[in-house]
Structure formats: structure tokens, C-alpha cells
Amino acid sequence: GRLAGLSTLVTGGGSGLGRAIADRFVAEGATVTVLERSAAKIESLVSAHGDRVRGVRGDVTSAADNAEAVSTAVSAFGGLDTFVGNAGLWDFGRELRAMSPQELERGFDELFGVNVKGYVLGARAAAEAVAERRGSMIFTLSNAAFHPRGGGVLYTASKHAAAGLISQLAYELAPHVRVNGVAPGGMATDLRGPGSMALDGTAITDVLPDADSLGRYSALDFSPRAEDYVDSYVLLAARGESRTVTGAVFDISSVGTPRRPDLPV
Ligand code: NAD
């Protein structure tokens, strides 16, 4: 496999895109440690992959939980080559004026806590181990890191913040660690929102008319599944396949290019 012998850590690796990354990384020969808050999702991952994976139940907003995930990867698999920051929350496109000031106060802290602080704390916990292996970090962004209407104000701002984090970390951690981002577009997953906005009981799949409906945002007239986005993660994690790439974001969302007007809606 293209990732043979690599030890990797994926946050939010229990479902959706993170799970697709974990499955593909194992198939490519890597070992995968997952930091995930859902015990049931960890159980499912471990029953699929056995001793190729480790699950750490914890919260990405906690420095201690991030440190535990890194030390689990290092002790189980001898080091850490790749850190994938991926766990995230969505705001379901909630517009500024649709939220009370109090809801904004709490929602901001919760959503930025996961999408931005979670990435910063993960990078902090992983930096030394990844540098030792001359490895790399990959962060999940979104079409919302570039364009409006991939979310509301909180989500869009959080993904722009994460893009800035990638740029700064690529500078600070050079020359030993490459730091890049991948920006997927919509997909039907278990992606949820902040509890403080009463959005923790709803998943993005609940608000999509059907899994094919995402195709209408894409220039390619195609409704991707999580698995369709993982090739870029393999490319960025593989030894020698992206040696010149740092501080880059692969926009693989296909929503920035306008749709041809003659395509069906
Ligand atoms: P998902 O909910 O299926 O997967 C995210 C995982 O992270 C879940 O298993 C969840 O339990 C876990 N998680 C959430 N908060 C956590 C926390 N505080 N600590 C530990 N684990 C936590 O959703 P997904 O769609 O696969 O999301 C993955 C990434 O993809 C996110 O960064 C999201 O912003 C991004 N993204 C998603 C879409 C989409 O349409 N689904 C589009 C663009 C980008």
C-alpha cells in the first residue's frame, strides 16, 4: 500500500469523512489511531480493523485528550507520521440575524472550540512526534473556507480560521513537518451542530432532501460520498508523493466553479 508502515492519527475518525479516511488508510497499509467522542463509533471501527487501529475516547477541545491520543499512537505503533485534524461541527447555515446575541455567544464558543481550538490543540499535541518522523499534518476544511453559503457565519468563519492556521503552521513547523489542508464539499454524514444552538440532535443527512441532492451544487453534477474525498489525504500522507507541498489547501469541493446552466437542477 501507499501508506505502508505509517502511523496516523485521525480526529473524529468514527464516522463520515474521518471513518472513510481511517478505512482507506488501513487499506493502504497504515495503522490508525482515532480520537473520537462516540464510544459506539470507536467500537465499530475496532471491530472492522482489529489491531490495525486504536480508539481513544475523548474530546478534541481538551489538551489532555489530544495528548492521550498522541501517546496512544506512539506507544501502540512506535511513533506518529501523520496527524489528521478532522472532527468538526456545522451550524446548519444559520444566518447572523437568525440567532439571538446569547445564542451567538454560546454557539461561537462551542463551534470554534471544536473546529478551531480542536485543530490547534491537536497540532500542539502531535507536533513533536510528527517532527521526529519528518511527517505531515492534514486538516479538513470545506468549501466554506473559501465561499459563503457552505454554512452560516460561525462555520464559515471557523473554516477560514483553520485555513490561516494551516498557513501559519506550515511556516512554523518547516522544514521538518509539512502542513496542508483538504477542502471537501457537501456529503451525507452524521455531521452535527452545537448543543448550545440545539443542533446536536440533528445531522446534515436529516436536512438534505436525499444523498443525490448535493450534485446540484457541483460543477461536476455529482453527489460525492465521503469515500470520494479521501484520495487527497492519501496523496498528502504518502511518503514521497507530495514532497514539495506545504501550506497548501486542495479545494476538492467542485462548488467554486459555476455550474453549467444547461445541467438539470
Ligand atoms: P461526522 O459527524 O460524520 O464526523 C465527525 C466526527 O467527529 C463524529 O464521529 C463526531 O462524533 C466526532 N466529533 C465531533 N465533535 C467531537 C469532539 N469535540 N471531540 C471528538 N470527536 C468529535 O461529520 P463529517 O461530515 O464526516 O465531518 C468531518 C469534517 O468534514 C468536519 O471538519 C466537517 O466540517 C468537514 N466537512 C463536512 C462536510 C459535509 O457536508 N458533511 C462538508 C465539508 C466539510
Short mmCIF file of N, CA, C and O and ligand atoms in Angstrom, two decimals, residues 11-18 35-38 41 58-61 86-89 114-115 119 140-143 155 159 184-192 204, ligand 1:
data_model
loop_
_atom_site.label_atom_id
_atom_site.label_comp_id
_atom_site.label_asym_id
_atom_site.label_seq_id
_atom_site.Cartn_x
_atom_site.Cartn_y
_atom_site.Cartn_z
N THR A 11 -8.64 12.69 14.00
CA THR A 11 -9.66 13.10 14.97
C THR A 11 -11.03 13.02 14.31
O THR A 11 -11.18 13.26 13.11
N GLY A 12 -12.03 12.64 15.08
CA GLY A 12 -13.36 12.43 14.51
C GLY A 12 -13.37 11.29 13.51
O GLY A 12 -14.13 11.30 12.54
N GLY A 13 -12.53 10.30 13.76
CA GLY A 13 -12.39 9.18 12.83
C GLY A 13 -13.47 8.12 12.95
O GLY A 13 -13.37 7.07 12.32
N GLY A 14 -14.51 8.41 13.73
CA GLY A 14 -15.54 7.40 13.95
C GLY A 14 -16.64 7.37 12.90
O GLY A 14 -17.32 6.36 12.77
N SER A 15 -16.83 8.47 12.17
CA SER A 15 -17.90 8.43 11.17
C SER A 15 -17.61 9.38 10.03
O SER A 15 -16.65 10.16 10.07
N GLY A 16 -18.44 9.30 9.01
CA GLY A 16 -18.35 10.23 7.90
C GLY A 16 -16.99 10.21 7.23
O GLY A 16 -16.41 9.15 6.95
N LEU A 17 -16.46 11.41 7.00
CA LEU A 17 -15.18 11.54 6.30
C LEU A 17 -14.04 10.93 7.10
O LEU A 17 -13.17 10.24 6.54
N GLY A 18 -14.01 11.16 8.43
CA GLY A 18 -12.93 10.61 9.26
C GLY A 18 -12.89 9.09 9.20
O GLY A 18 -11.81 8.48 9.10
N LEU A 35 -9.11 9.73 17.64
CA LEU A 35 -9.64 10.45 18.81
C LEU A 35 -11.08 10.82 18.47
O LEU A 35 -11.33 11.54 17.50
N GLU A 36 -12.01 10.30 19.27
CA GLU A 36 -13.42 10.35 18.89
C GLU A 36 -14.26 10.39 20.17
O GLU A 36 -13.96 9.68 21.12
N ARG A 37 -15.34 11.19 20.14
CA ARG A 37 -16.11 11.28 21.38
C ARG A 37 -17.17 10.19 21.50
O ARG A 37 -17.71 9.98 22.59
N SER A 38 -17.48 9.50 20.41
CA SER A 38 -18.51 8.47 20.47
C SER A 38 -17.92 7.08 20.69
O SER A 38 -17.18 6.56 19.84
N LYS A 41 -19.04 4.51 17.97
CA LYS A 41 -18.32 4.63 16.69
C LYS A 41 -16.93 4.02 16.79
O LYS A 41 -16.44 3.41 15.84
N GLY A 58 -12.48 10.57 23.59
CA GLY A 58 -12.17 11.86 24.20
C GLY A 58 -12.68 13.00 23.36
O GLY A 58 -13.34 12.78 22.33
N ASP A 59 -12.36 14.20 23.82
CA ASP A 59 -12.89 15.41 23.21
C ASP A 59 -11.73 16.24 22.65
O ASP A 59 -10.77 16.53 23.38
N VAL A 60 -11.84 16.65 21.39
CA VAL A 60 -10.74 17.41 20.78
C VAL A 60 -10.54 18.78 21.42
O VAL A 60 -9.49 19.40 21.22
N THR A 61 -11.52 19.27 22.18
CA THR A 61 -11.34 20.56 22.85
C THR A 61 -10.50 20.45 24.12
O THR A 61 -10.26 21.45 24.79
N ASN A 86 -9.71 16.66 11.91
CA ASN A 86 -10.90 16.47 11.08
C ASN A 86 -12.21 16.63 11.84
O ASN A 86 -13.21 17.01 11.24
N ALA A 87 -12.25 16.36 13.13
CA ALA A 87 -13.51 16.45 13.88
C ALA A 87 -14.08 17.86 13.74
O ALA A 87 -13.35 18.85 13.89
N GLY A 88 -15.36 17.95 13.46
CA GLY A 88 -15.94 19.28 13.29
C GLY A 88 -17.43 19.31 13.59
O GLY A 88 -18.09 18.27 13.70
N LEU A 89 -17.93 20.52 13.78
CA LEU A 89 -19.36 20.77 13.94
C LEU A 89 -19.79 21.73 12.83
O LEU A 89 -19.00 22.53 12.35
N VAL A 114 -14.50 23.34 18.84
CA VAL A 114 -14.21 22.09 18.13
C VAL A 114 -13.41 22.37 16.85
O VAL A 114 -12.34 21.80 16.62
N ASN A 115 -13.92 23.28 16.00
CA ASN A 115 -13.35 23.45 14.65
C ASN A 115 -12.01 24.17 14.63
O ASN A 115 -11.23 23.97 13.70
N TYR A 119 -8.30 21.91 16.43
CA TYR A 119 -7.18 21.77 15.49
C TYR A 119 -5.87 22.28 16.11
O TYR A 119 -4.81 21.68 15.95
N THR A 140 -8.92 19.07 7.75
CA THR A 140 -10.13 19.13 6.93
C THR A 140 -10.73 20.52 6.96
O THR A 140 -11.09 21.02 8.04
N LEU A 141 -10.82 21.13 5.80
CA LEU A 141 -11.52 22.40 5.68
C LEU A 141 -12.88 22.14 5.05
O LEU A 141 -13.54 21.16 5.38
N SER A 142 -13.28 22.96 4.08
CA SER A 142 -14.62 22.86 3.48
C SER A 142 -14.66 23.88 2.36
O SER A 142 -13.84 24.82 2.34
N ASN A 143 -15.62 23.76 1.47
CA ASN A 143 -15.87 24.86 0.54
C ASN A 143 -16.12 26.16 1.31
O ASN A 143 -15.86 27.25 0.80
N TYR A 155 -19.73 28.78 11.12
CA TYR A 155 -18.99 27.72 10.41
C TYR A 155 -18.03 28.31 9.38
O TYR A 155 -16.86 27.92 9.32
N LYS A 159 -13.89 27.86 9.40
CA LYS A 159 -13.09 27.20 8.36
C LYS A 159 -12.07 28.17 7.75
O LYS A 159 -10.97 27.75 7.37
N PRO A 184 -13.17 19.52 1.29
CA PRO A 184 -14.23 18.79 0.59
C PRO A 184 -15.49 19.65 0.50
O PRO A 184 -15.63 20.66 1.20
N GLY A 185 -16.41 19.24 -0.34
CA GLY A 185 -17.73 19.85 -0.38
C GLY A 185 -18.72 18.98 0.38
O GLY A 185 -18.33 18.11 1.16
N GLY A 186 -19.98 19.21 0.14
CA GLY A 186 -21.01 18.51 0.90
C GLY A 186 -20.97 17.00 0.75
O GLY A 186 -20.55 16.47 -0.27
N MET A 187 -21.39 16.33 1.81
CA MET A 187 -21.55 14.86 1.77
C MET A 187 -22.54 14.48 2.87
O MET A 187 -22.66 15.19 3.88
N ALA A 188 -23.23 13.39 2.65
CA ALA A 188 -24.22 12.92 3.62
C ALA A 188 -23.50 12.16 4.73
O ALA A 188 -23.04 11.04 4.53
N THR A 189 -23.34 12.79 5.89
CA THR A 189 -22.65 12.18 7.04
C THR A 189 -23.48 12.43 8.30
O THR A 189 -24.57 12.96 8.23
N ASP A 190 -22.87 12.10 9.43
CA ASP A 190 -23.52 12.33 10.72
C ASP A 190 -23.17 13.73 11.28
O ASP A 190 -23.37 13.98 12.47
N LEU A 191 -22.66 14.62 10.43
CA LEU A 191 -22.22 15.95 10.88
C LEU A 191 -23.32 16.67 11.66
O LEU A 191 -24.42 16.85 11.17
N ARG A 192 -22.97 17.09 12.88
CA ARG A 192 -23.95 17.71 13.79
C ARG A 192 -23.56 19.14 14.14
O ARG A 192 -22.52 19.63 13.74
N ILE A 204 -26.54 16.44 9.30
CA ILE A 204 -26.70 17.04 7.96
C ILE A 204 -27.56 16.16 7.06
O ILE A 204 -28.34 16.68 6.26
P1 NAD B 1 -19.34 13.39 11.15
O1 NAD B 1 -20.13 13.97 12.27
O2 NAD B 1 -19.88 12.18 10.47
O3 NAD B 1 -17.86 13.09 11.65
C1 NAD B 1 -17.23 13.90 12.63
C2 NAD B 1 -16.85 13.03 13.82
O4 NAD B 1 -16.25 13.88 14.80
C3 NAD B 1 -18.04 12.35 14.50
O5 NAD B 1 -17.78 10.96 14.60
C4 NAD B 1 -18.14 13.01 15.86
O6 NAD B 1 -18.55 12.12 16.88
C5 NAD B 1 -16.72 13.48 16.08
N1 NAD B 1 -16.64 14.64 16.96
C6 NAD B 1 -17.42 15.76 16.92
N2 NAD B 1 -17.07 16.59 17.90
C7 NAD B 1 -16.05 16.00 18.57
C8 NAD B 1 -15.27 16.38 19.70
N3 NAD B 1 -15.48 17.55 20.33
N4 NAD B 1 -14.30 15.54 20.11
C9 NAD B 1 -14.09 14.35 19.49
N5 NAD B 1 -14.81 13.94 18.43
C10 NAD B 1 -15.77 14.75 17.99
O7 NAD B 1 -19.15 14.59 10.11
P2 NAD B 1 -18.24 14.74 8.77
O8 NAD B 1 -19.12 15.36 7.77
O9 NAD B 1 -17.52 13.50 8.47
O10 NAD B 1 -17.21 15.86 9.27
C11 NAD B 1 -15.81 15.72 9.20
C12 NAD B 1 -15.18 17.04 8.73
O11 NAD B 1 -15.62 17.31 7.39
C13 NAD B 1 -15.55 18.27 9.56
O12 NAD B 1 -14.39 19.04 9.77
C14 NAD B 1 -16.54 19.00 8.66
O13 NAD B 1 -16.55 20.38 8.92
C15 NAD B 1 -15.97 18.68 7.30
N6 NAD B 1 -16.89 18.87 6.17
C16 NAD B 1 -18.09 18.20 6.11
C17 NAD B 1 -18.95 18.42 5.04
C18 NAD B 1 -20.29 17.73 4.92
O14 NAD B 1 -21.12 18.13 4.09
N7 NAD B 1 -20.55 16.68 5.71
C19 NAD B 1 -18.57 19.31 4.01
C20 NAD B 1 -17.35 19.96 4.08
C21 NAD B 1 -16.51 19.73 5.17
#
